[in-house]
PDB file of C-alpha atoms in Angstrom:
ATOM      1  CA  MET A 396       3.427   9.577  22.898  1.00 50.00           C
ATOM      2  CA  ASP A 397       4.191  12.443  20.584  1.00 51.00           C
ATOM      3  CA  SER A 398       0.819  13.994  19.916  1.00 52.00           C
ATOM      4  CA  PHE A 399       2.165  16.521  17.465  1.00 53.00           C
ATOM      5  CA  SER A 400       1.651  15.616  13.844  1.00 51.00           C
ATOM      6  CA  SER A 401       4.431  17.899  12.635  1.00 51.00           C
ATOM      7  CA  PRO A 402       7.418  16.526  10.739  1.00 51.00           C
ATOM      8  CA  THR A 403      10.756  15.924  12.478  1.00 51.00           C
ATOM      9  CA  MET A 404      12.125  19.157  13.906  1.00 51.00           C
ATOM     10  CA  SER A 405      15.855  19.633  13.543  1.00 51.00           C
ATOM     11  CA  SER A 406      17.750  22.506  15.036  1.00 54.00           C
ATOM     12  CA  SER A 407      18.370  23.778  11.542  1.00 58.00           C
ATOM     13  CA  GLY A 408      14.627  24.332  10.987  1.00 71.00           C
ATOM     14  CA  SER A 409      13.421  27.734   9.895  1.00 81.00           C
ATOM     15  CA  PRO A 410      12.005  30.250  12.387  1.00 78.00           C
ATOM     16  CA  GLY A 411       8.639  29.505  10.799  1.00 85.00           C
ATOM     17  CA  ASP A 412       8.817  25.905  12.076  1.00 89.00           C
ATOM     18  CA  THR A 413       9.430  27.105  15.621  1.00 89.00           C
ATOM     19  CA  GLU A 414       6.561  29.552  15.399  1.00 91.00           C
ATOM     20  CA  ALA A 415       4.198  26.896  14.057  1.00 93.00           C
ATOM     21  CA  LEU A 416       5.207  24.502  16.809  1.00 93.00           C
ATOM     22  CA  MET A 417       4.693  27.151  19.489  1.00 94.00           C
ATOM     23  CA  ASP A 418       1.238  27.920  18.103  1.00 95.00           C
ATOM     24  CA  GLN A 419       0.382  24.241  18.134  1.00 96.00           C
ATOM     25  CA  ILE A 420       1.560  23.864  21.725  1.00 95.00           C
ATOM     26  CA  LYS A 421      -0.396  26.953  22.799  1.00 95.00           C
ATOM     27  CA  ALA A 422      -3.564  25.618  21.201  1.00 96.00           C
ATOM     28  CA  GLN A 423      -3.210  22.234  22.885  1.00 96.00           C
ATOM     29  CA  LEU A 424      -2.471  23.838  26.261  1.00 96.00           C
ATOM     30  CA  ALA A 425      -5.533  26.058  25.934  1.00 95.00           C
ATOM     31  CA  GLN A 426      -7.658  23.030  25.197  1.00 97.00           C
ATOM     32  CA  ALA A 427      -6.230  21.107  28.154  1.00 96.00           C
ATOM     33  CA  TYR A 428      -6.833  24.023  30.540  1.00 95.00           C
ATOM     34  CA  ALA A 429     -10.397  24.451  29.274  1.00 96.00           C
ATOM     35  CA  GLN A 430     -11.091  20.748  29.725  1.00 97.00           C
ATOM     36  CA  GLU A 431      -9.768  20.771  33.265  1.00 96.00           C
ATOM     37  CA  PHE A 432     -11.815  23.858  34.116  1.00 97.00           C
ATOM     38  CA  LEU A 433     -14.993  22.282  32.772  1.00 97.00           C
ATOM     39  CA  GLU A 434     -14.364  19.170  34.837  1.00 98.00           C
ATOM     40  CA  THR A 435     -13.916  21.216  38.017  1.00 98.00           C
ATOM     41  CA  VAL A 436     -17.011  23.317  37.356  1.00 98.00           C
ATOM     42  CA  GLY A 437     -19.020  20.196  36.579  1.00 98.00           C
ATOM     43  CA  ASN A 438     -18.056  18.559  39.869  1.00 98.00           C
ATOM     44  CA  LYS A 439     -18.789  21.676  41.939  1.00 98.00           C
ATOM     45  CA  CYS A 440     -22.120  22.447  40.320  1.00 98.00           C
ATOM     46  CA  PHE A 441     -23.357  18.890  40.355  1.00 98.00           C
ATOM     47  CA  ALA A 442     -22.639  18.782  44.074  1.00 96.00           C
ATOM     48  CA  LYS A 443     -24.452  22.074  44.707  1.00 96.00           C
ATOM     49  CA  CYS A 444     -27.404  21.772  42.366  1.00 97.00           C
ATOM     50  CA  VAL A 445     -28.278  18.114  41.909  1.00 97.00           C
ATOM     51  CA  THR A 446     -28.715  16.902  45.449  1.00 96.00           C
ATOM     52  CA  LYS A 447     -31.251  14.181  44.656  1.00 96.00           C
ATOM     53  CA  PRO A 448     -30.885  12.973  41.053  1.00 97.00           C
ATOM     54  CA  GLY A 449     -34.258  12.293  39.481  1.00 97.00           C
ATOM     55  CA  SER A 450     -35.207  10.778  36.142  1.00 98.00           C
ATOM     56  CA  SER A 451     -34.306  14.070  34.433  1.00 97.00           C
ATOM     57  CA  LEU A 452     -32.900  17.478  35.354  1.00 97.00           C
ATOM     58  CA  SER A 453     -35.635  19.720  36.708  1.00 97.00           C
ATOM     59  CA  GLY A 454     -36.015  23.346  35.652  1.00 97.00           C
ATOM     60  CA  SER A 455     -34.693  24.569  38.968  1.00 97.00           C
ATOM     61  CA  GLU A 456     -31.715  22.219  38.744  1.00 98.00           C
ATOM     62  CA  SER A 457     -30.959  23.498  35.254  1.00 98.00           C
ATOM     63  CA  SER A 458     -31.129  27.165  36.227  1.00 98.00           C
ATOM     64  CA  CYS A 459     -29.087  26.433  39.359  1.00 98.00           C
ATOM     65  CA  ILE A 460     -26.394  24.867  37.185  1.00 98.00           C
ATOM     66  CA  SER A 461     -26.459  27.872  34.875  1.00 98.00           C
ATOM     67  CA  ARG A 462     -26.024  30.297  37.758  1.00 98.00           C
ATOM     68  CA  CYS A 463     -23.425  28.070  39.350  1.00 98.00           C
ATOM     69  CA  VAL A 464     -21.223  28.119  36.245  1.00 98.00           C
ATOM     70  CA  ASP A 465     -21.443  31.935  36.089  1.00 98.00           C
ATOM     71  CA  ARG A 466     -20.620  32.214  39.788  1.00 98.00           C
ATOM     72  CA  TYR A 467     -17.684  29.830  39.562  1.00 98.00           C
ATOM     73  CA  ILE A 468     -16.190  31.817  36.695  1.00 98.00           C
ATOM     74  CA  GLU A 469     -16.720  34.951  38.769  1.00 98.00           C
ATOM     75  CA  ALA A 470     -15.104  33.297  41.792  1.00 98.00           C
ATOM     76  CA  THR A 471     -12.061  32.423  39.688  1.00 98.00           C
ATOM     77  CA  GLY A 472     -11.710  36.112  38.811  1.00 97.00           C
ATOM     78  CA  ILE A 473     -12.094  37.213  42.417  1.00 98.00           C
ATOM     79  CA  VAL A 474      -9.472  34.751  43.666  1.00 98.00           C
ATOM     80  CA  SER A 475      -7.160  35.655  40.801  1.00 97.00           C
ATOM     81  CA  ARG A 476      -7.371  39.362  41.564  1.00 97.00           C
ATOM     82  CA  ALA A 477      -6.971  38.758  45.303  1.00 96.00           C
ATOM     83  CA  LEU A 478      -3.755  36.845  44.648  1.00 93.00           C
ATOM     84  CA  PHE A 479      -2.167  39.305  42.271  1.00 89.00           C
ATOM     85  CA  SER A 480      -3.269  42.725  43.379  1.00 84.00           C
ATOM     86  CA  SER A 481      -3.204  42.393  47.153  1.00 62.00           C
ATOM     87  CA  SER A 482      -2.087  45.704  48.654  1.00 52.00           C
ATOM     88  CA  ARG A 483      -0.043  44.472  51.569  1.00 46.00           C
TER      89      ARG A 483
ATOM     90  CA  MET B  50      20.786  27.994  17.801  1.00 58.00           C
ATOM     91  CA  GLU B  51      18.348  30.911  17.904  1.00 72.00           C
ATOM     92  CA  ASN B  52      15.297  28.709  17.442  1.00 79.00           C
ATOM     93  CA  ASN B  53      16.257  26.597  20.421  1.00 89.00           C
ATOM     94  CA  ALA B  54      16.741  29.619  22.675  1.00 91.00           C
ATOM     95  CA  GLU B  55      13.389  31.007  21.604  1.00 91.00           C
ATOM     96  CA  MET B  56      11.757  27.650  22.211  1.00 92.00           C
ATOM     97  CA  GLN B  57      13.313  27.368  25.659  1.00 94.00           C
ATOM     98  CA  LYS B  58      12.087  30.834  26.571  1.00 95.00           C
ATOM     99  CA  PHE B  59       8.633  29.909  25.311  1.00 95.00           C
ATOM    100  CA  ILE B  60       8.599  26.698  27.356  1.00 95.00           C
ATOM    101  CA  ALA B  61       9.728  28.540  30.481  1.00 96.00           C
ATOM    102  CA  GLN B  62       6.929  31.087  30.021  1.00 96.00           C
ATOM    103  CA  GLU B  63       4.316  28.395  29.512  1.00 96.00           C
ATOM    104  CA  GLN B  64       5.536  26.507  32.579  1.00 96.00           C
ATOM    105  CA  GLN B  65       5.213  29.684  34.612  1.00 96.00           C
ATOM    106  CA  LYS B  66       1.690  30.258  33.269  1.00 95.00           C
ATOM    107  CA  ALA B  67       0.770  26.669  34.066  1.00 95.00           C
ATOM    108  CA  MET B  68       1.992  26.950  37.667  1.00 95.00           C
ATOM    109  CA  VAL B  69       0.100  30.182  38.199  1.00 95.00           C
ATOM    110  CA  GLY B  70      -3.016  28.725  36.610  1.00 95.00           C
ATOM    111  CA  GLU B  71      -2.851  25.641  38.788  1.00 95.00           C
ATOM    112  CA  MET B  72      -2.514  27.785  41.917  1.00 94.00           C
ATOM    113  CA  VAL B  73      -5.544  29.875  40.953  1.00 96.00           C
ATOM    114  CA  GLY B  74      -7.528  26.760  40.108  1.00 97.00           C
ATOM    115  CA  LYS B  75      -6.763  24.973  43.360  1.00 96.00           C
ATOM    116  CA  LEU B  76      -7.393  28.058  45.460  1.00 97.00           C
ATOM    117  CA  THR B  77     -10.699  28.809  43.728  1.00 98.00           C
ATOM    118  CA  SER B  78     -11.813  25.251  44.398  1.00 98.00           C
ATOM    119  CA  VAL B  79     -10.856  25.390  48.085  1.00 97.00           C
ATOM    120  CA  CYS B  80     -12.298  28.868  48.638  1.00 98.00           C
ATOM    121  CA  TRP B  81     -15.513  28.022  46.788  1.00 98.00           C
ATOM    122  CA  ASP B  82     -16.072  25.127  49.183  1.00 97.00           C
ATOM    123  CA  LYS B  83     -15.351  27.340  52.191  1.00 97.00           C
ATOM    124  CA  CYS B  84     -17.319  30.403  51.142  1.00 98.00           C
ATOM    125  CA  ILE B  85     -20.201  29.391  48.895  1.00 97.00           C
ATOM    126  CA  THR B  86     -22.272  27.384  51.300  1.00 96.00           C
ATOM    127  CA  SER B  87     -25.762  27.843  49.823  1.00 96.00           C
ATOM    128  CA  THR B  88     -27.279  27.351  46.372  1.00 96.00           C
ATOM    129  CA  PRO B  89     -25.580  29.684  43.883  1.00 96.00           C
ATOM    130  CA  GLY B  90     -27.631  32.828  43.177  1.00 96.00           C
ATOM    131  CA  SER B  91     -27.643  35.245  40.264  1.00 97.00           C
ATOM    132  CA  LYS B  92     -24.881  37.187  41.972  1.00 97.00           C
ATOM    133  CA  PHE B  93     -22.622  36.804  44.991  1.00 98.00           C
ATOM    134  CA  SER B  94     -23.567  38.437  48.242  1.00 97.00           C
ATOM    135  CA  SER B  95     -20.987  40.914  49.533  1.00 97.00           C
ATOM    136  CA  GLY B  96     -20.240  38.413  52.294  1.00 98.00           C
ATOM    137  CA  GLU B  97     -19.412  35.753  49.729  1.00 98.00           C
ATOM    138  CA  THR B  98     -17.172  38.087  47.718  1.00 98.00           C
ATOM    139  CA  THR B  99     -15.367  39.198  50.866  1.00 98.00           C
ATOM    140  CA  CYS B 100     -14.961  35.590  51.954  1.00 98.00           C
ATOM    141  CA  LEU B 101     -13.423  34.597  48.624  1.00 98.00           C
ATOM    142  CA  THR B 102     -10.980  37.500  48.705  1.00 98.00           C
ATOM    143  CA  ASN B 103     -10.072  36.864  52.345  1.00 98.00           C
ATOM    144  CA  CYS B 104      -9.666  33.167  51.661  1.00 98.00           C
ATOM    145  CA  ALA B 105      -7.115  33.743  48.903  1.00 97.00           C
ATOM    146  CA  GLN B 106      -5.140  36.319  50.881  1.00 97.00           C
ATOM    147  CA  ARG B 107      -5.125  34.291  54.103  1.00 97.00           C
ATOM    148  CA  PHE B 108      -3.871  31.344  52.105  1.00 96.00           C
ATOM    149  CA  LEU B 109      -0.936  33.485  51.000  1.00 93.00           C
ATOM    150  CA  ASP B 110      -0.288  34.553  54.597  1.00 96.00           C
ATOM    151  CA  MET B 111      -0.320  30.906  55.612  1.00 96.00           C
ATOM    152  CA  SER B 112       2.147  30.009  52.869  1.00 93.00           C
ATOM    153  CA  VAL B 113       4.588  32.556  54.265  1.00 94.00           C
ATOM    154  CA  ILE B 114       4.284  31.105  57.775  1.00 96.00           C
ATOM    155  CA  ILE B 115       4.781  27.578  56.487  1.00 96.00           C
ATOM    156  CA  ALA B 116       7.818  28.582  54.426  1.00 95.00           C
ATOM    157  CA  LYS B 117       9.411  30.334  57.414  1.00 95.00           C
ATOM    158  CA  ARG B 118       8.707  27.392  59.684  1.00 94.00           C
ATOM    159  CA  PHE B 119      10.113  25.000  57.156  1.00 92.00           C
ATOM    160  CA  GLU B 120      13.254  27.090  56.891  1.00 89.00           C
ATOM    161  CA  MET B 121      13.885  26.763  60.615  1.00 80.00           C
ATOM    162  CA  GLN B 122      13.968  22.955  60.570  1.00 72.00           C
TER     163      GLN B 122
END
């Protein structure tokens, strides 16, 4: 269950241990967030761009997917800004 | 122990970031479905951008109503 490979942390560890652990946690969180984002984008763009799956992705499907990813990232920014800078 | 306090502060910050990130993620997903109805283009139309912004802000308005209503029960 413990996915950290670090040695046993005791409360008498040096500040360096804490720092290293925090860095490790941050890296794993970043990876988890990125993975989740990719999964969401994949679902959305497959739904929008690949309406009738053929024996391979067509050129238009590929460019649609490309645009879709860009747009979804842009949409995330728009929603983010709308939530945190609403002048109300 | 100083390390423990620092670690607790760190965990609290990361939890906060995670909650915010989840909110943004969910809202983007919902608003994308509502607002981006055609094949994605090389940029959003102004209607689509407005829709996304409105969607997020109306969701906030709704959350306030729901919270108030819930309080009254």
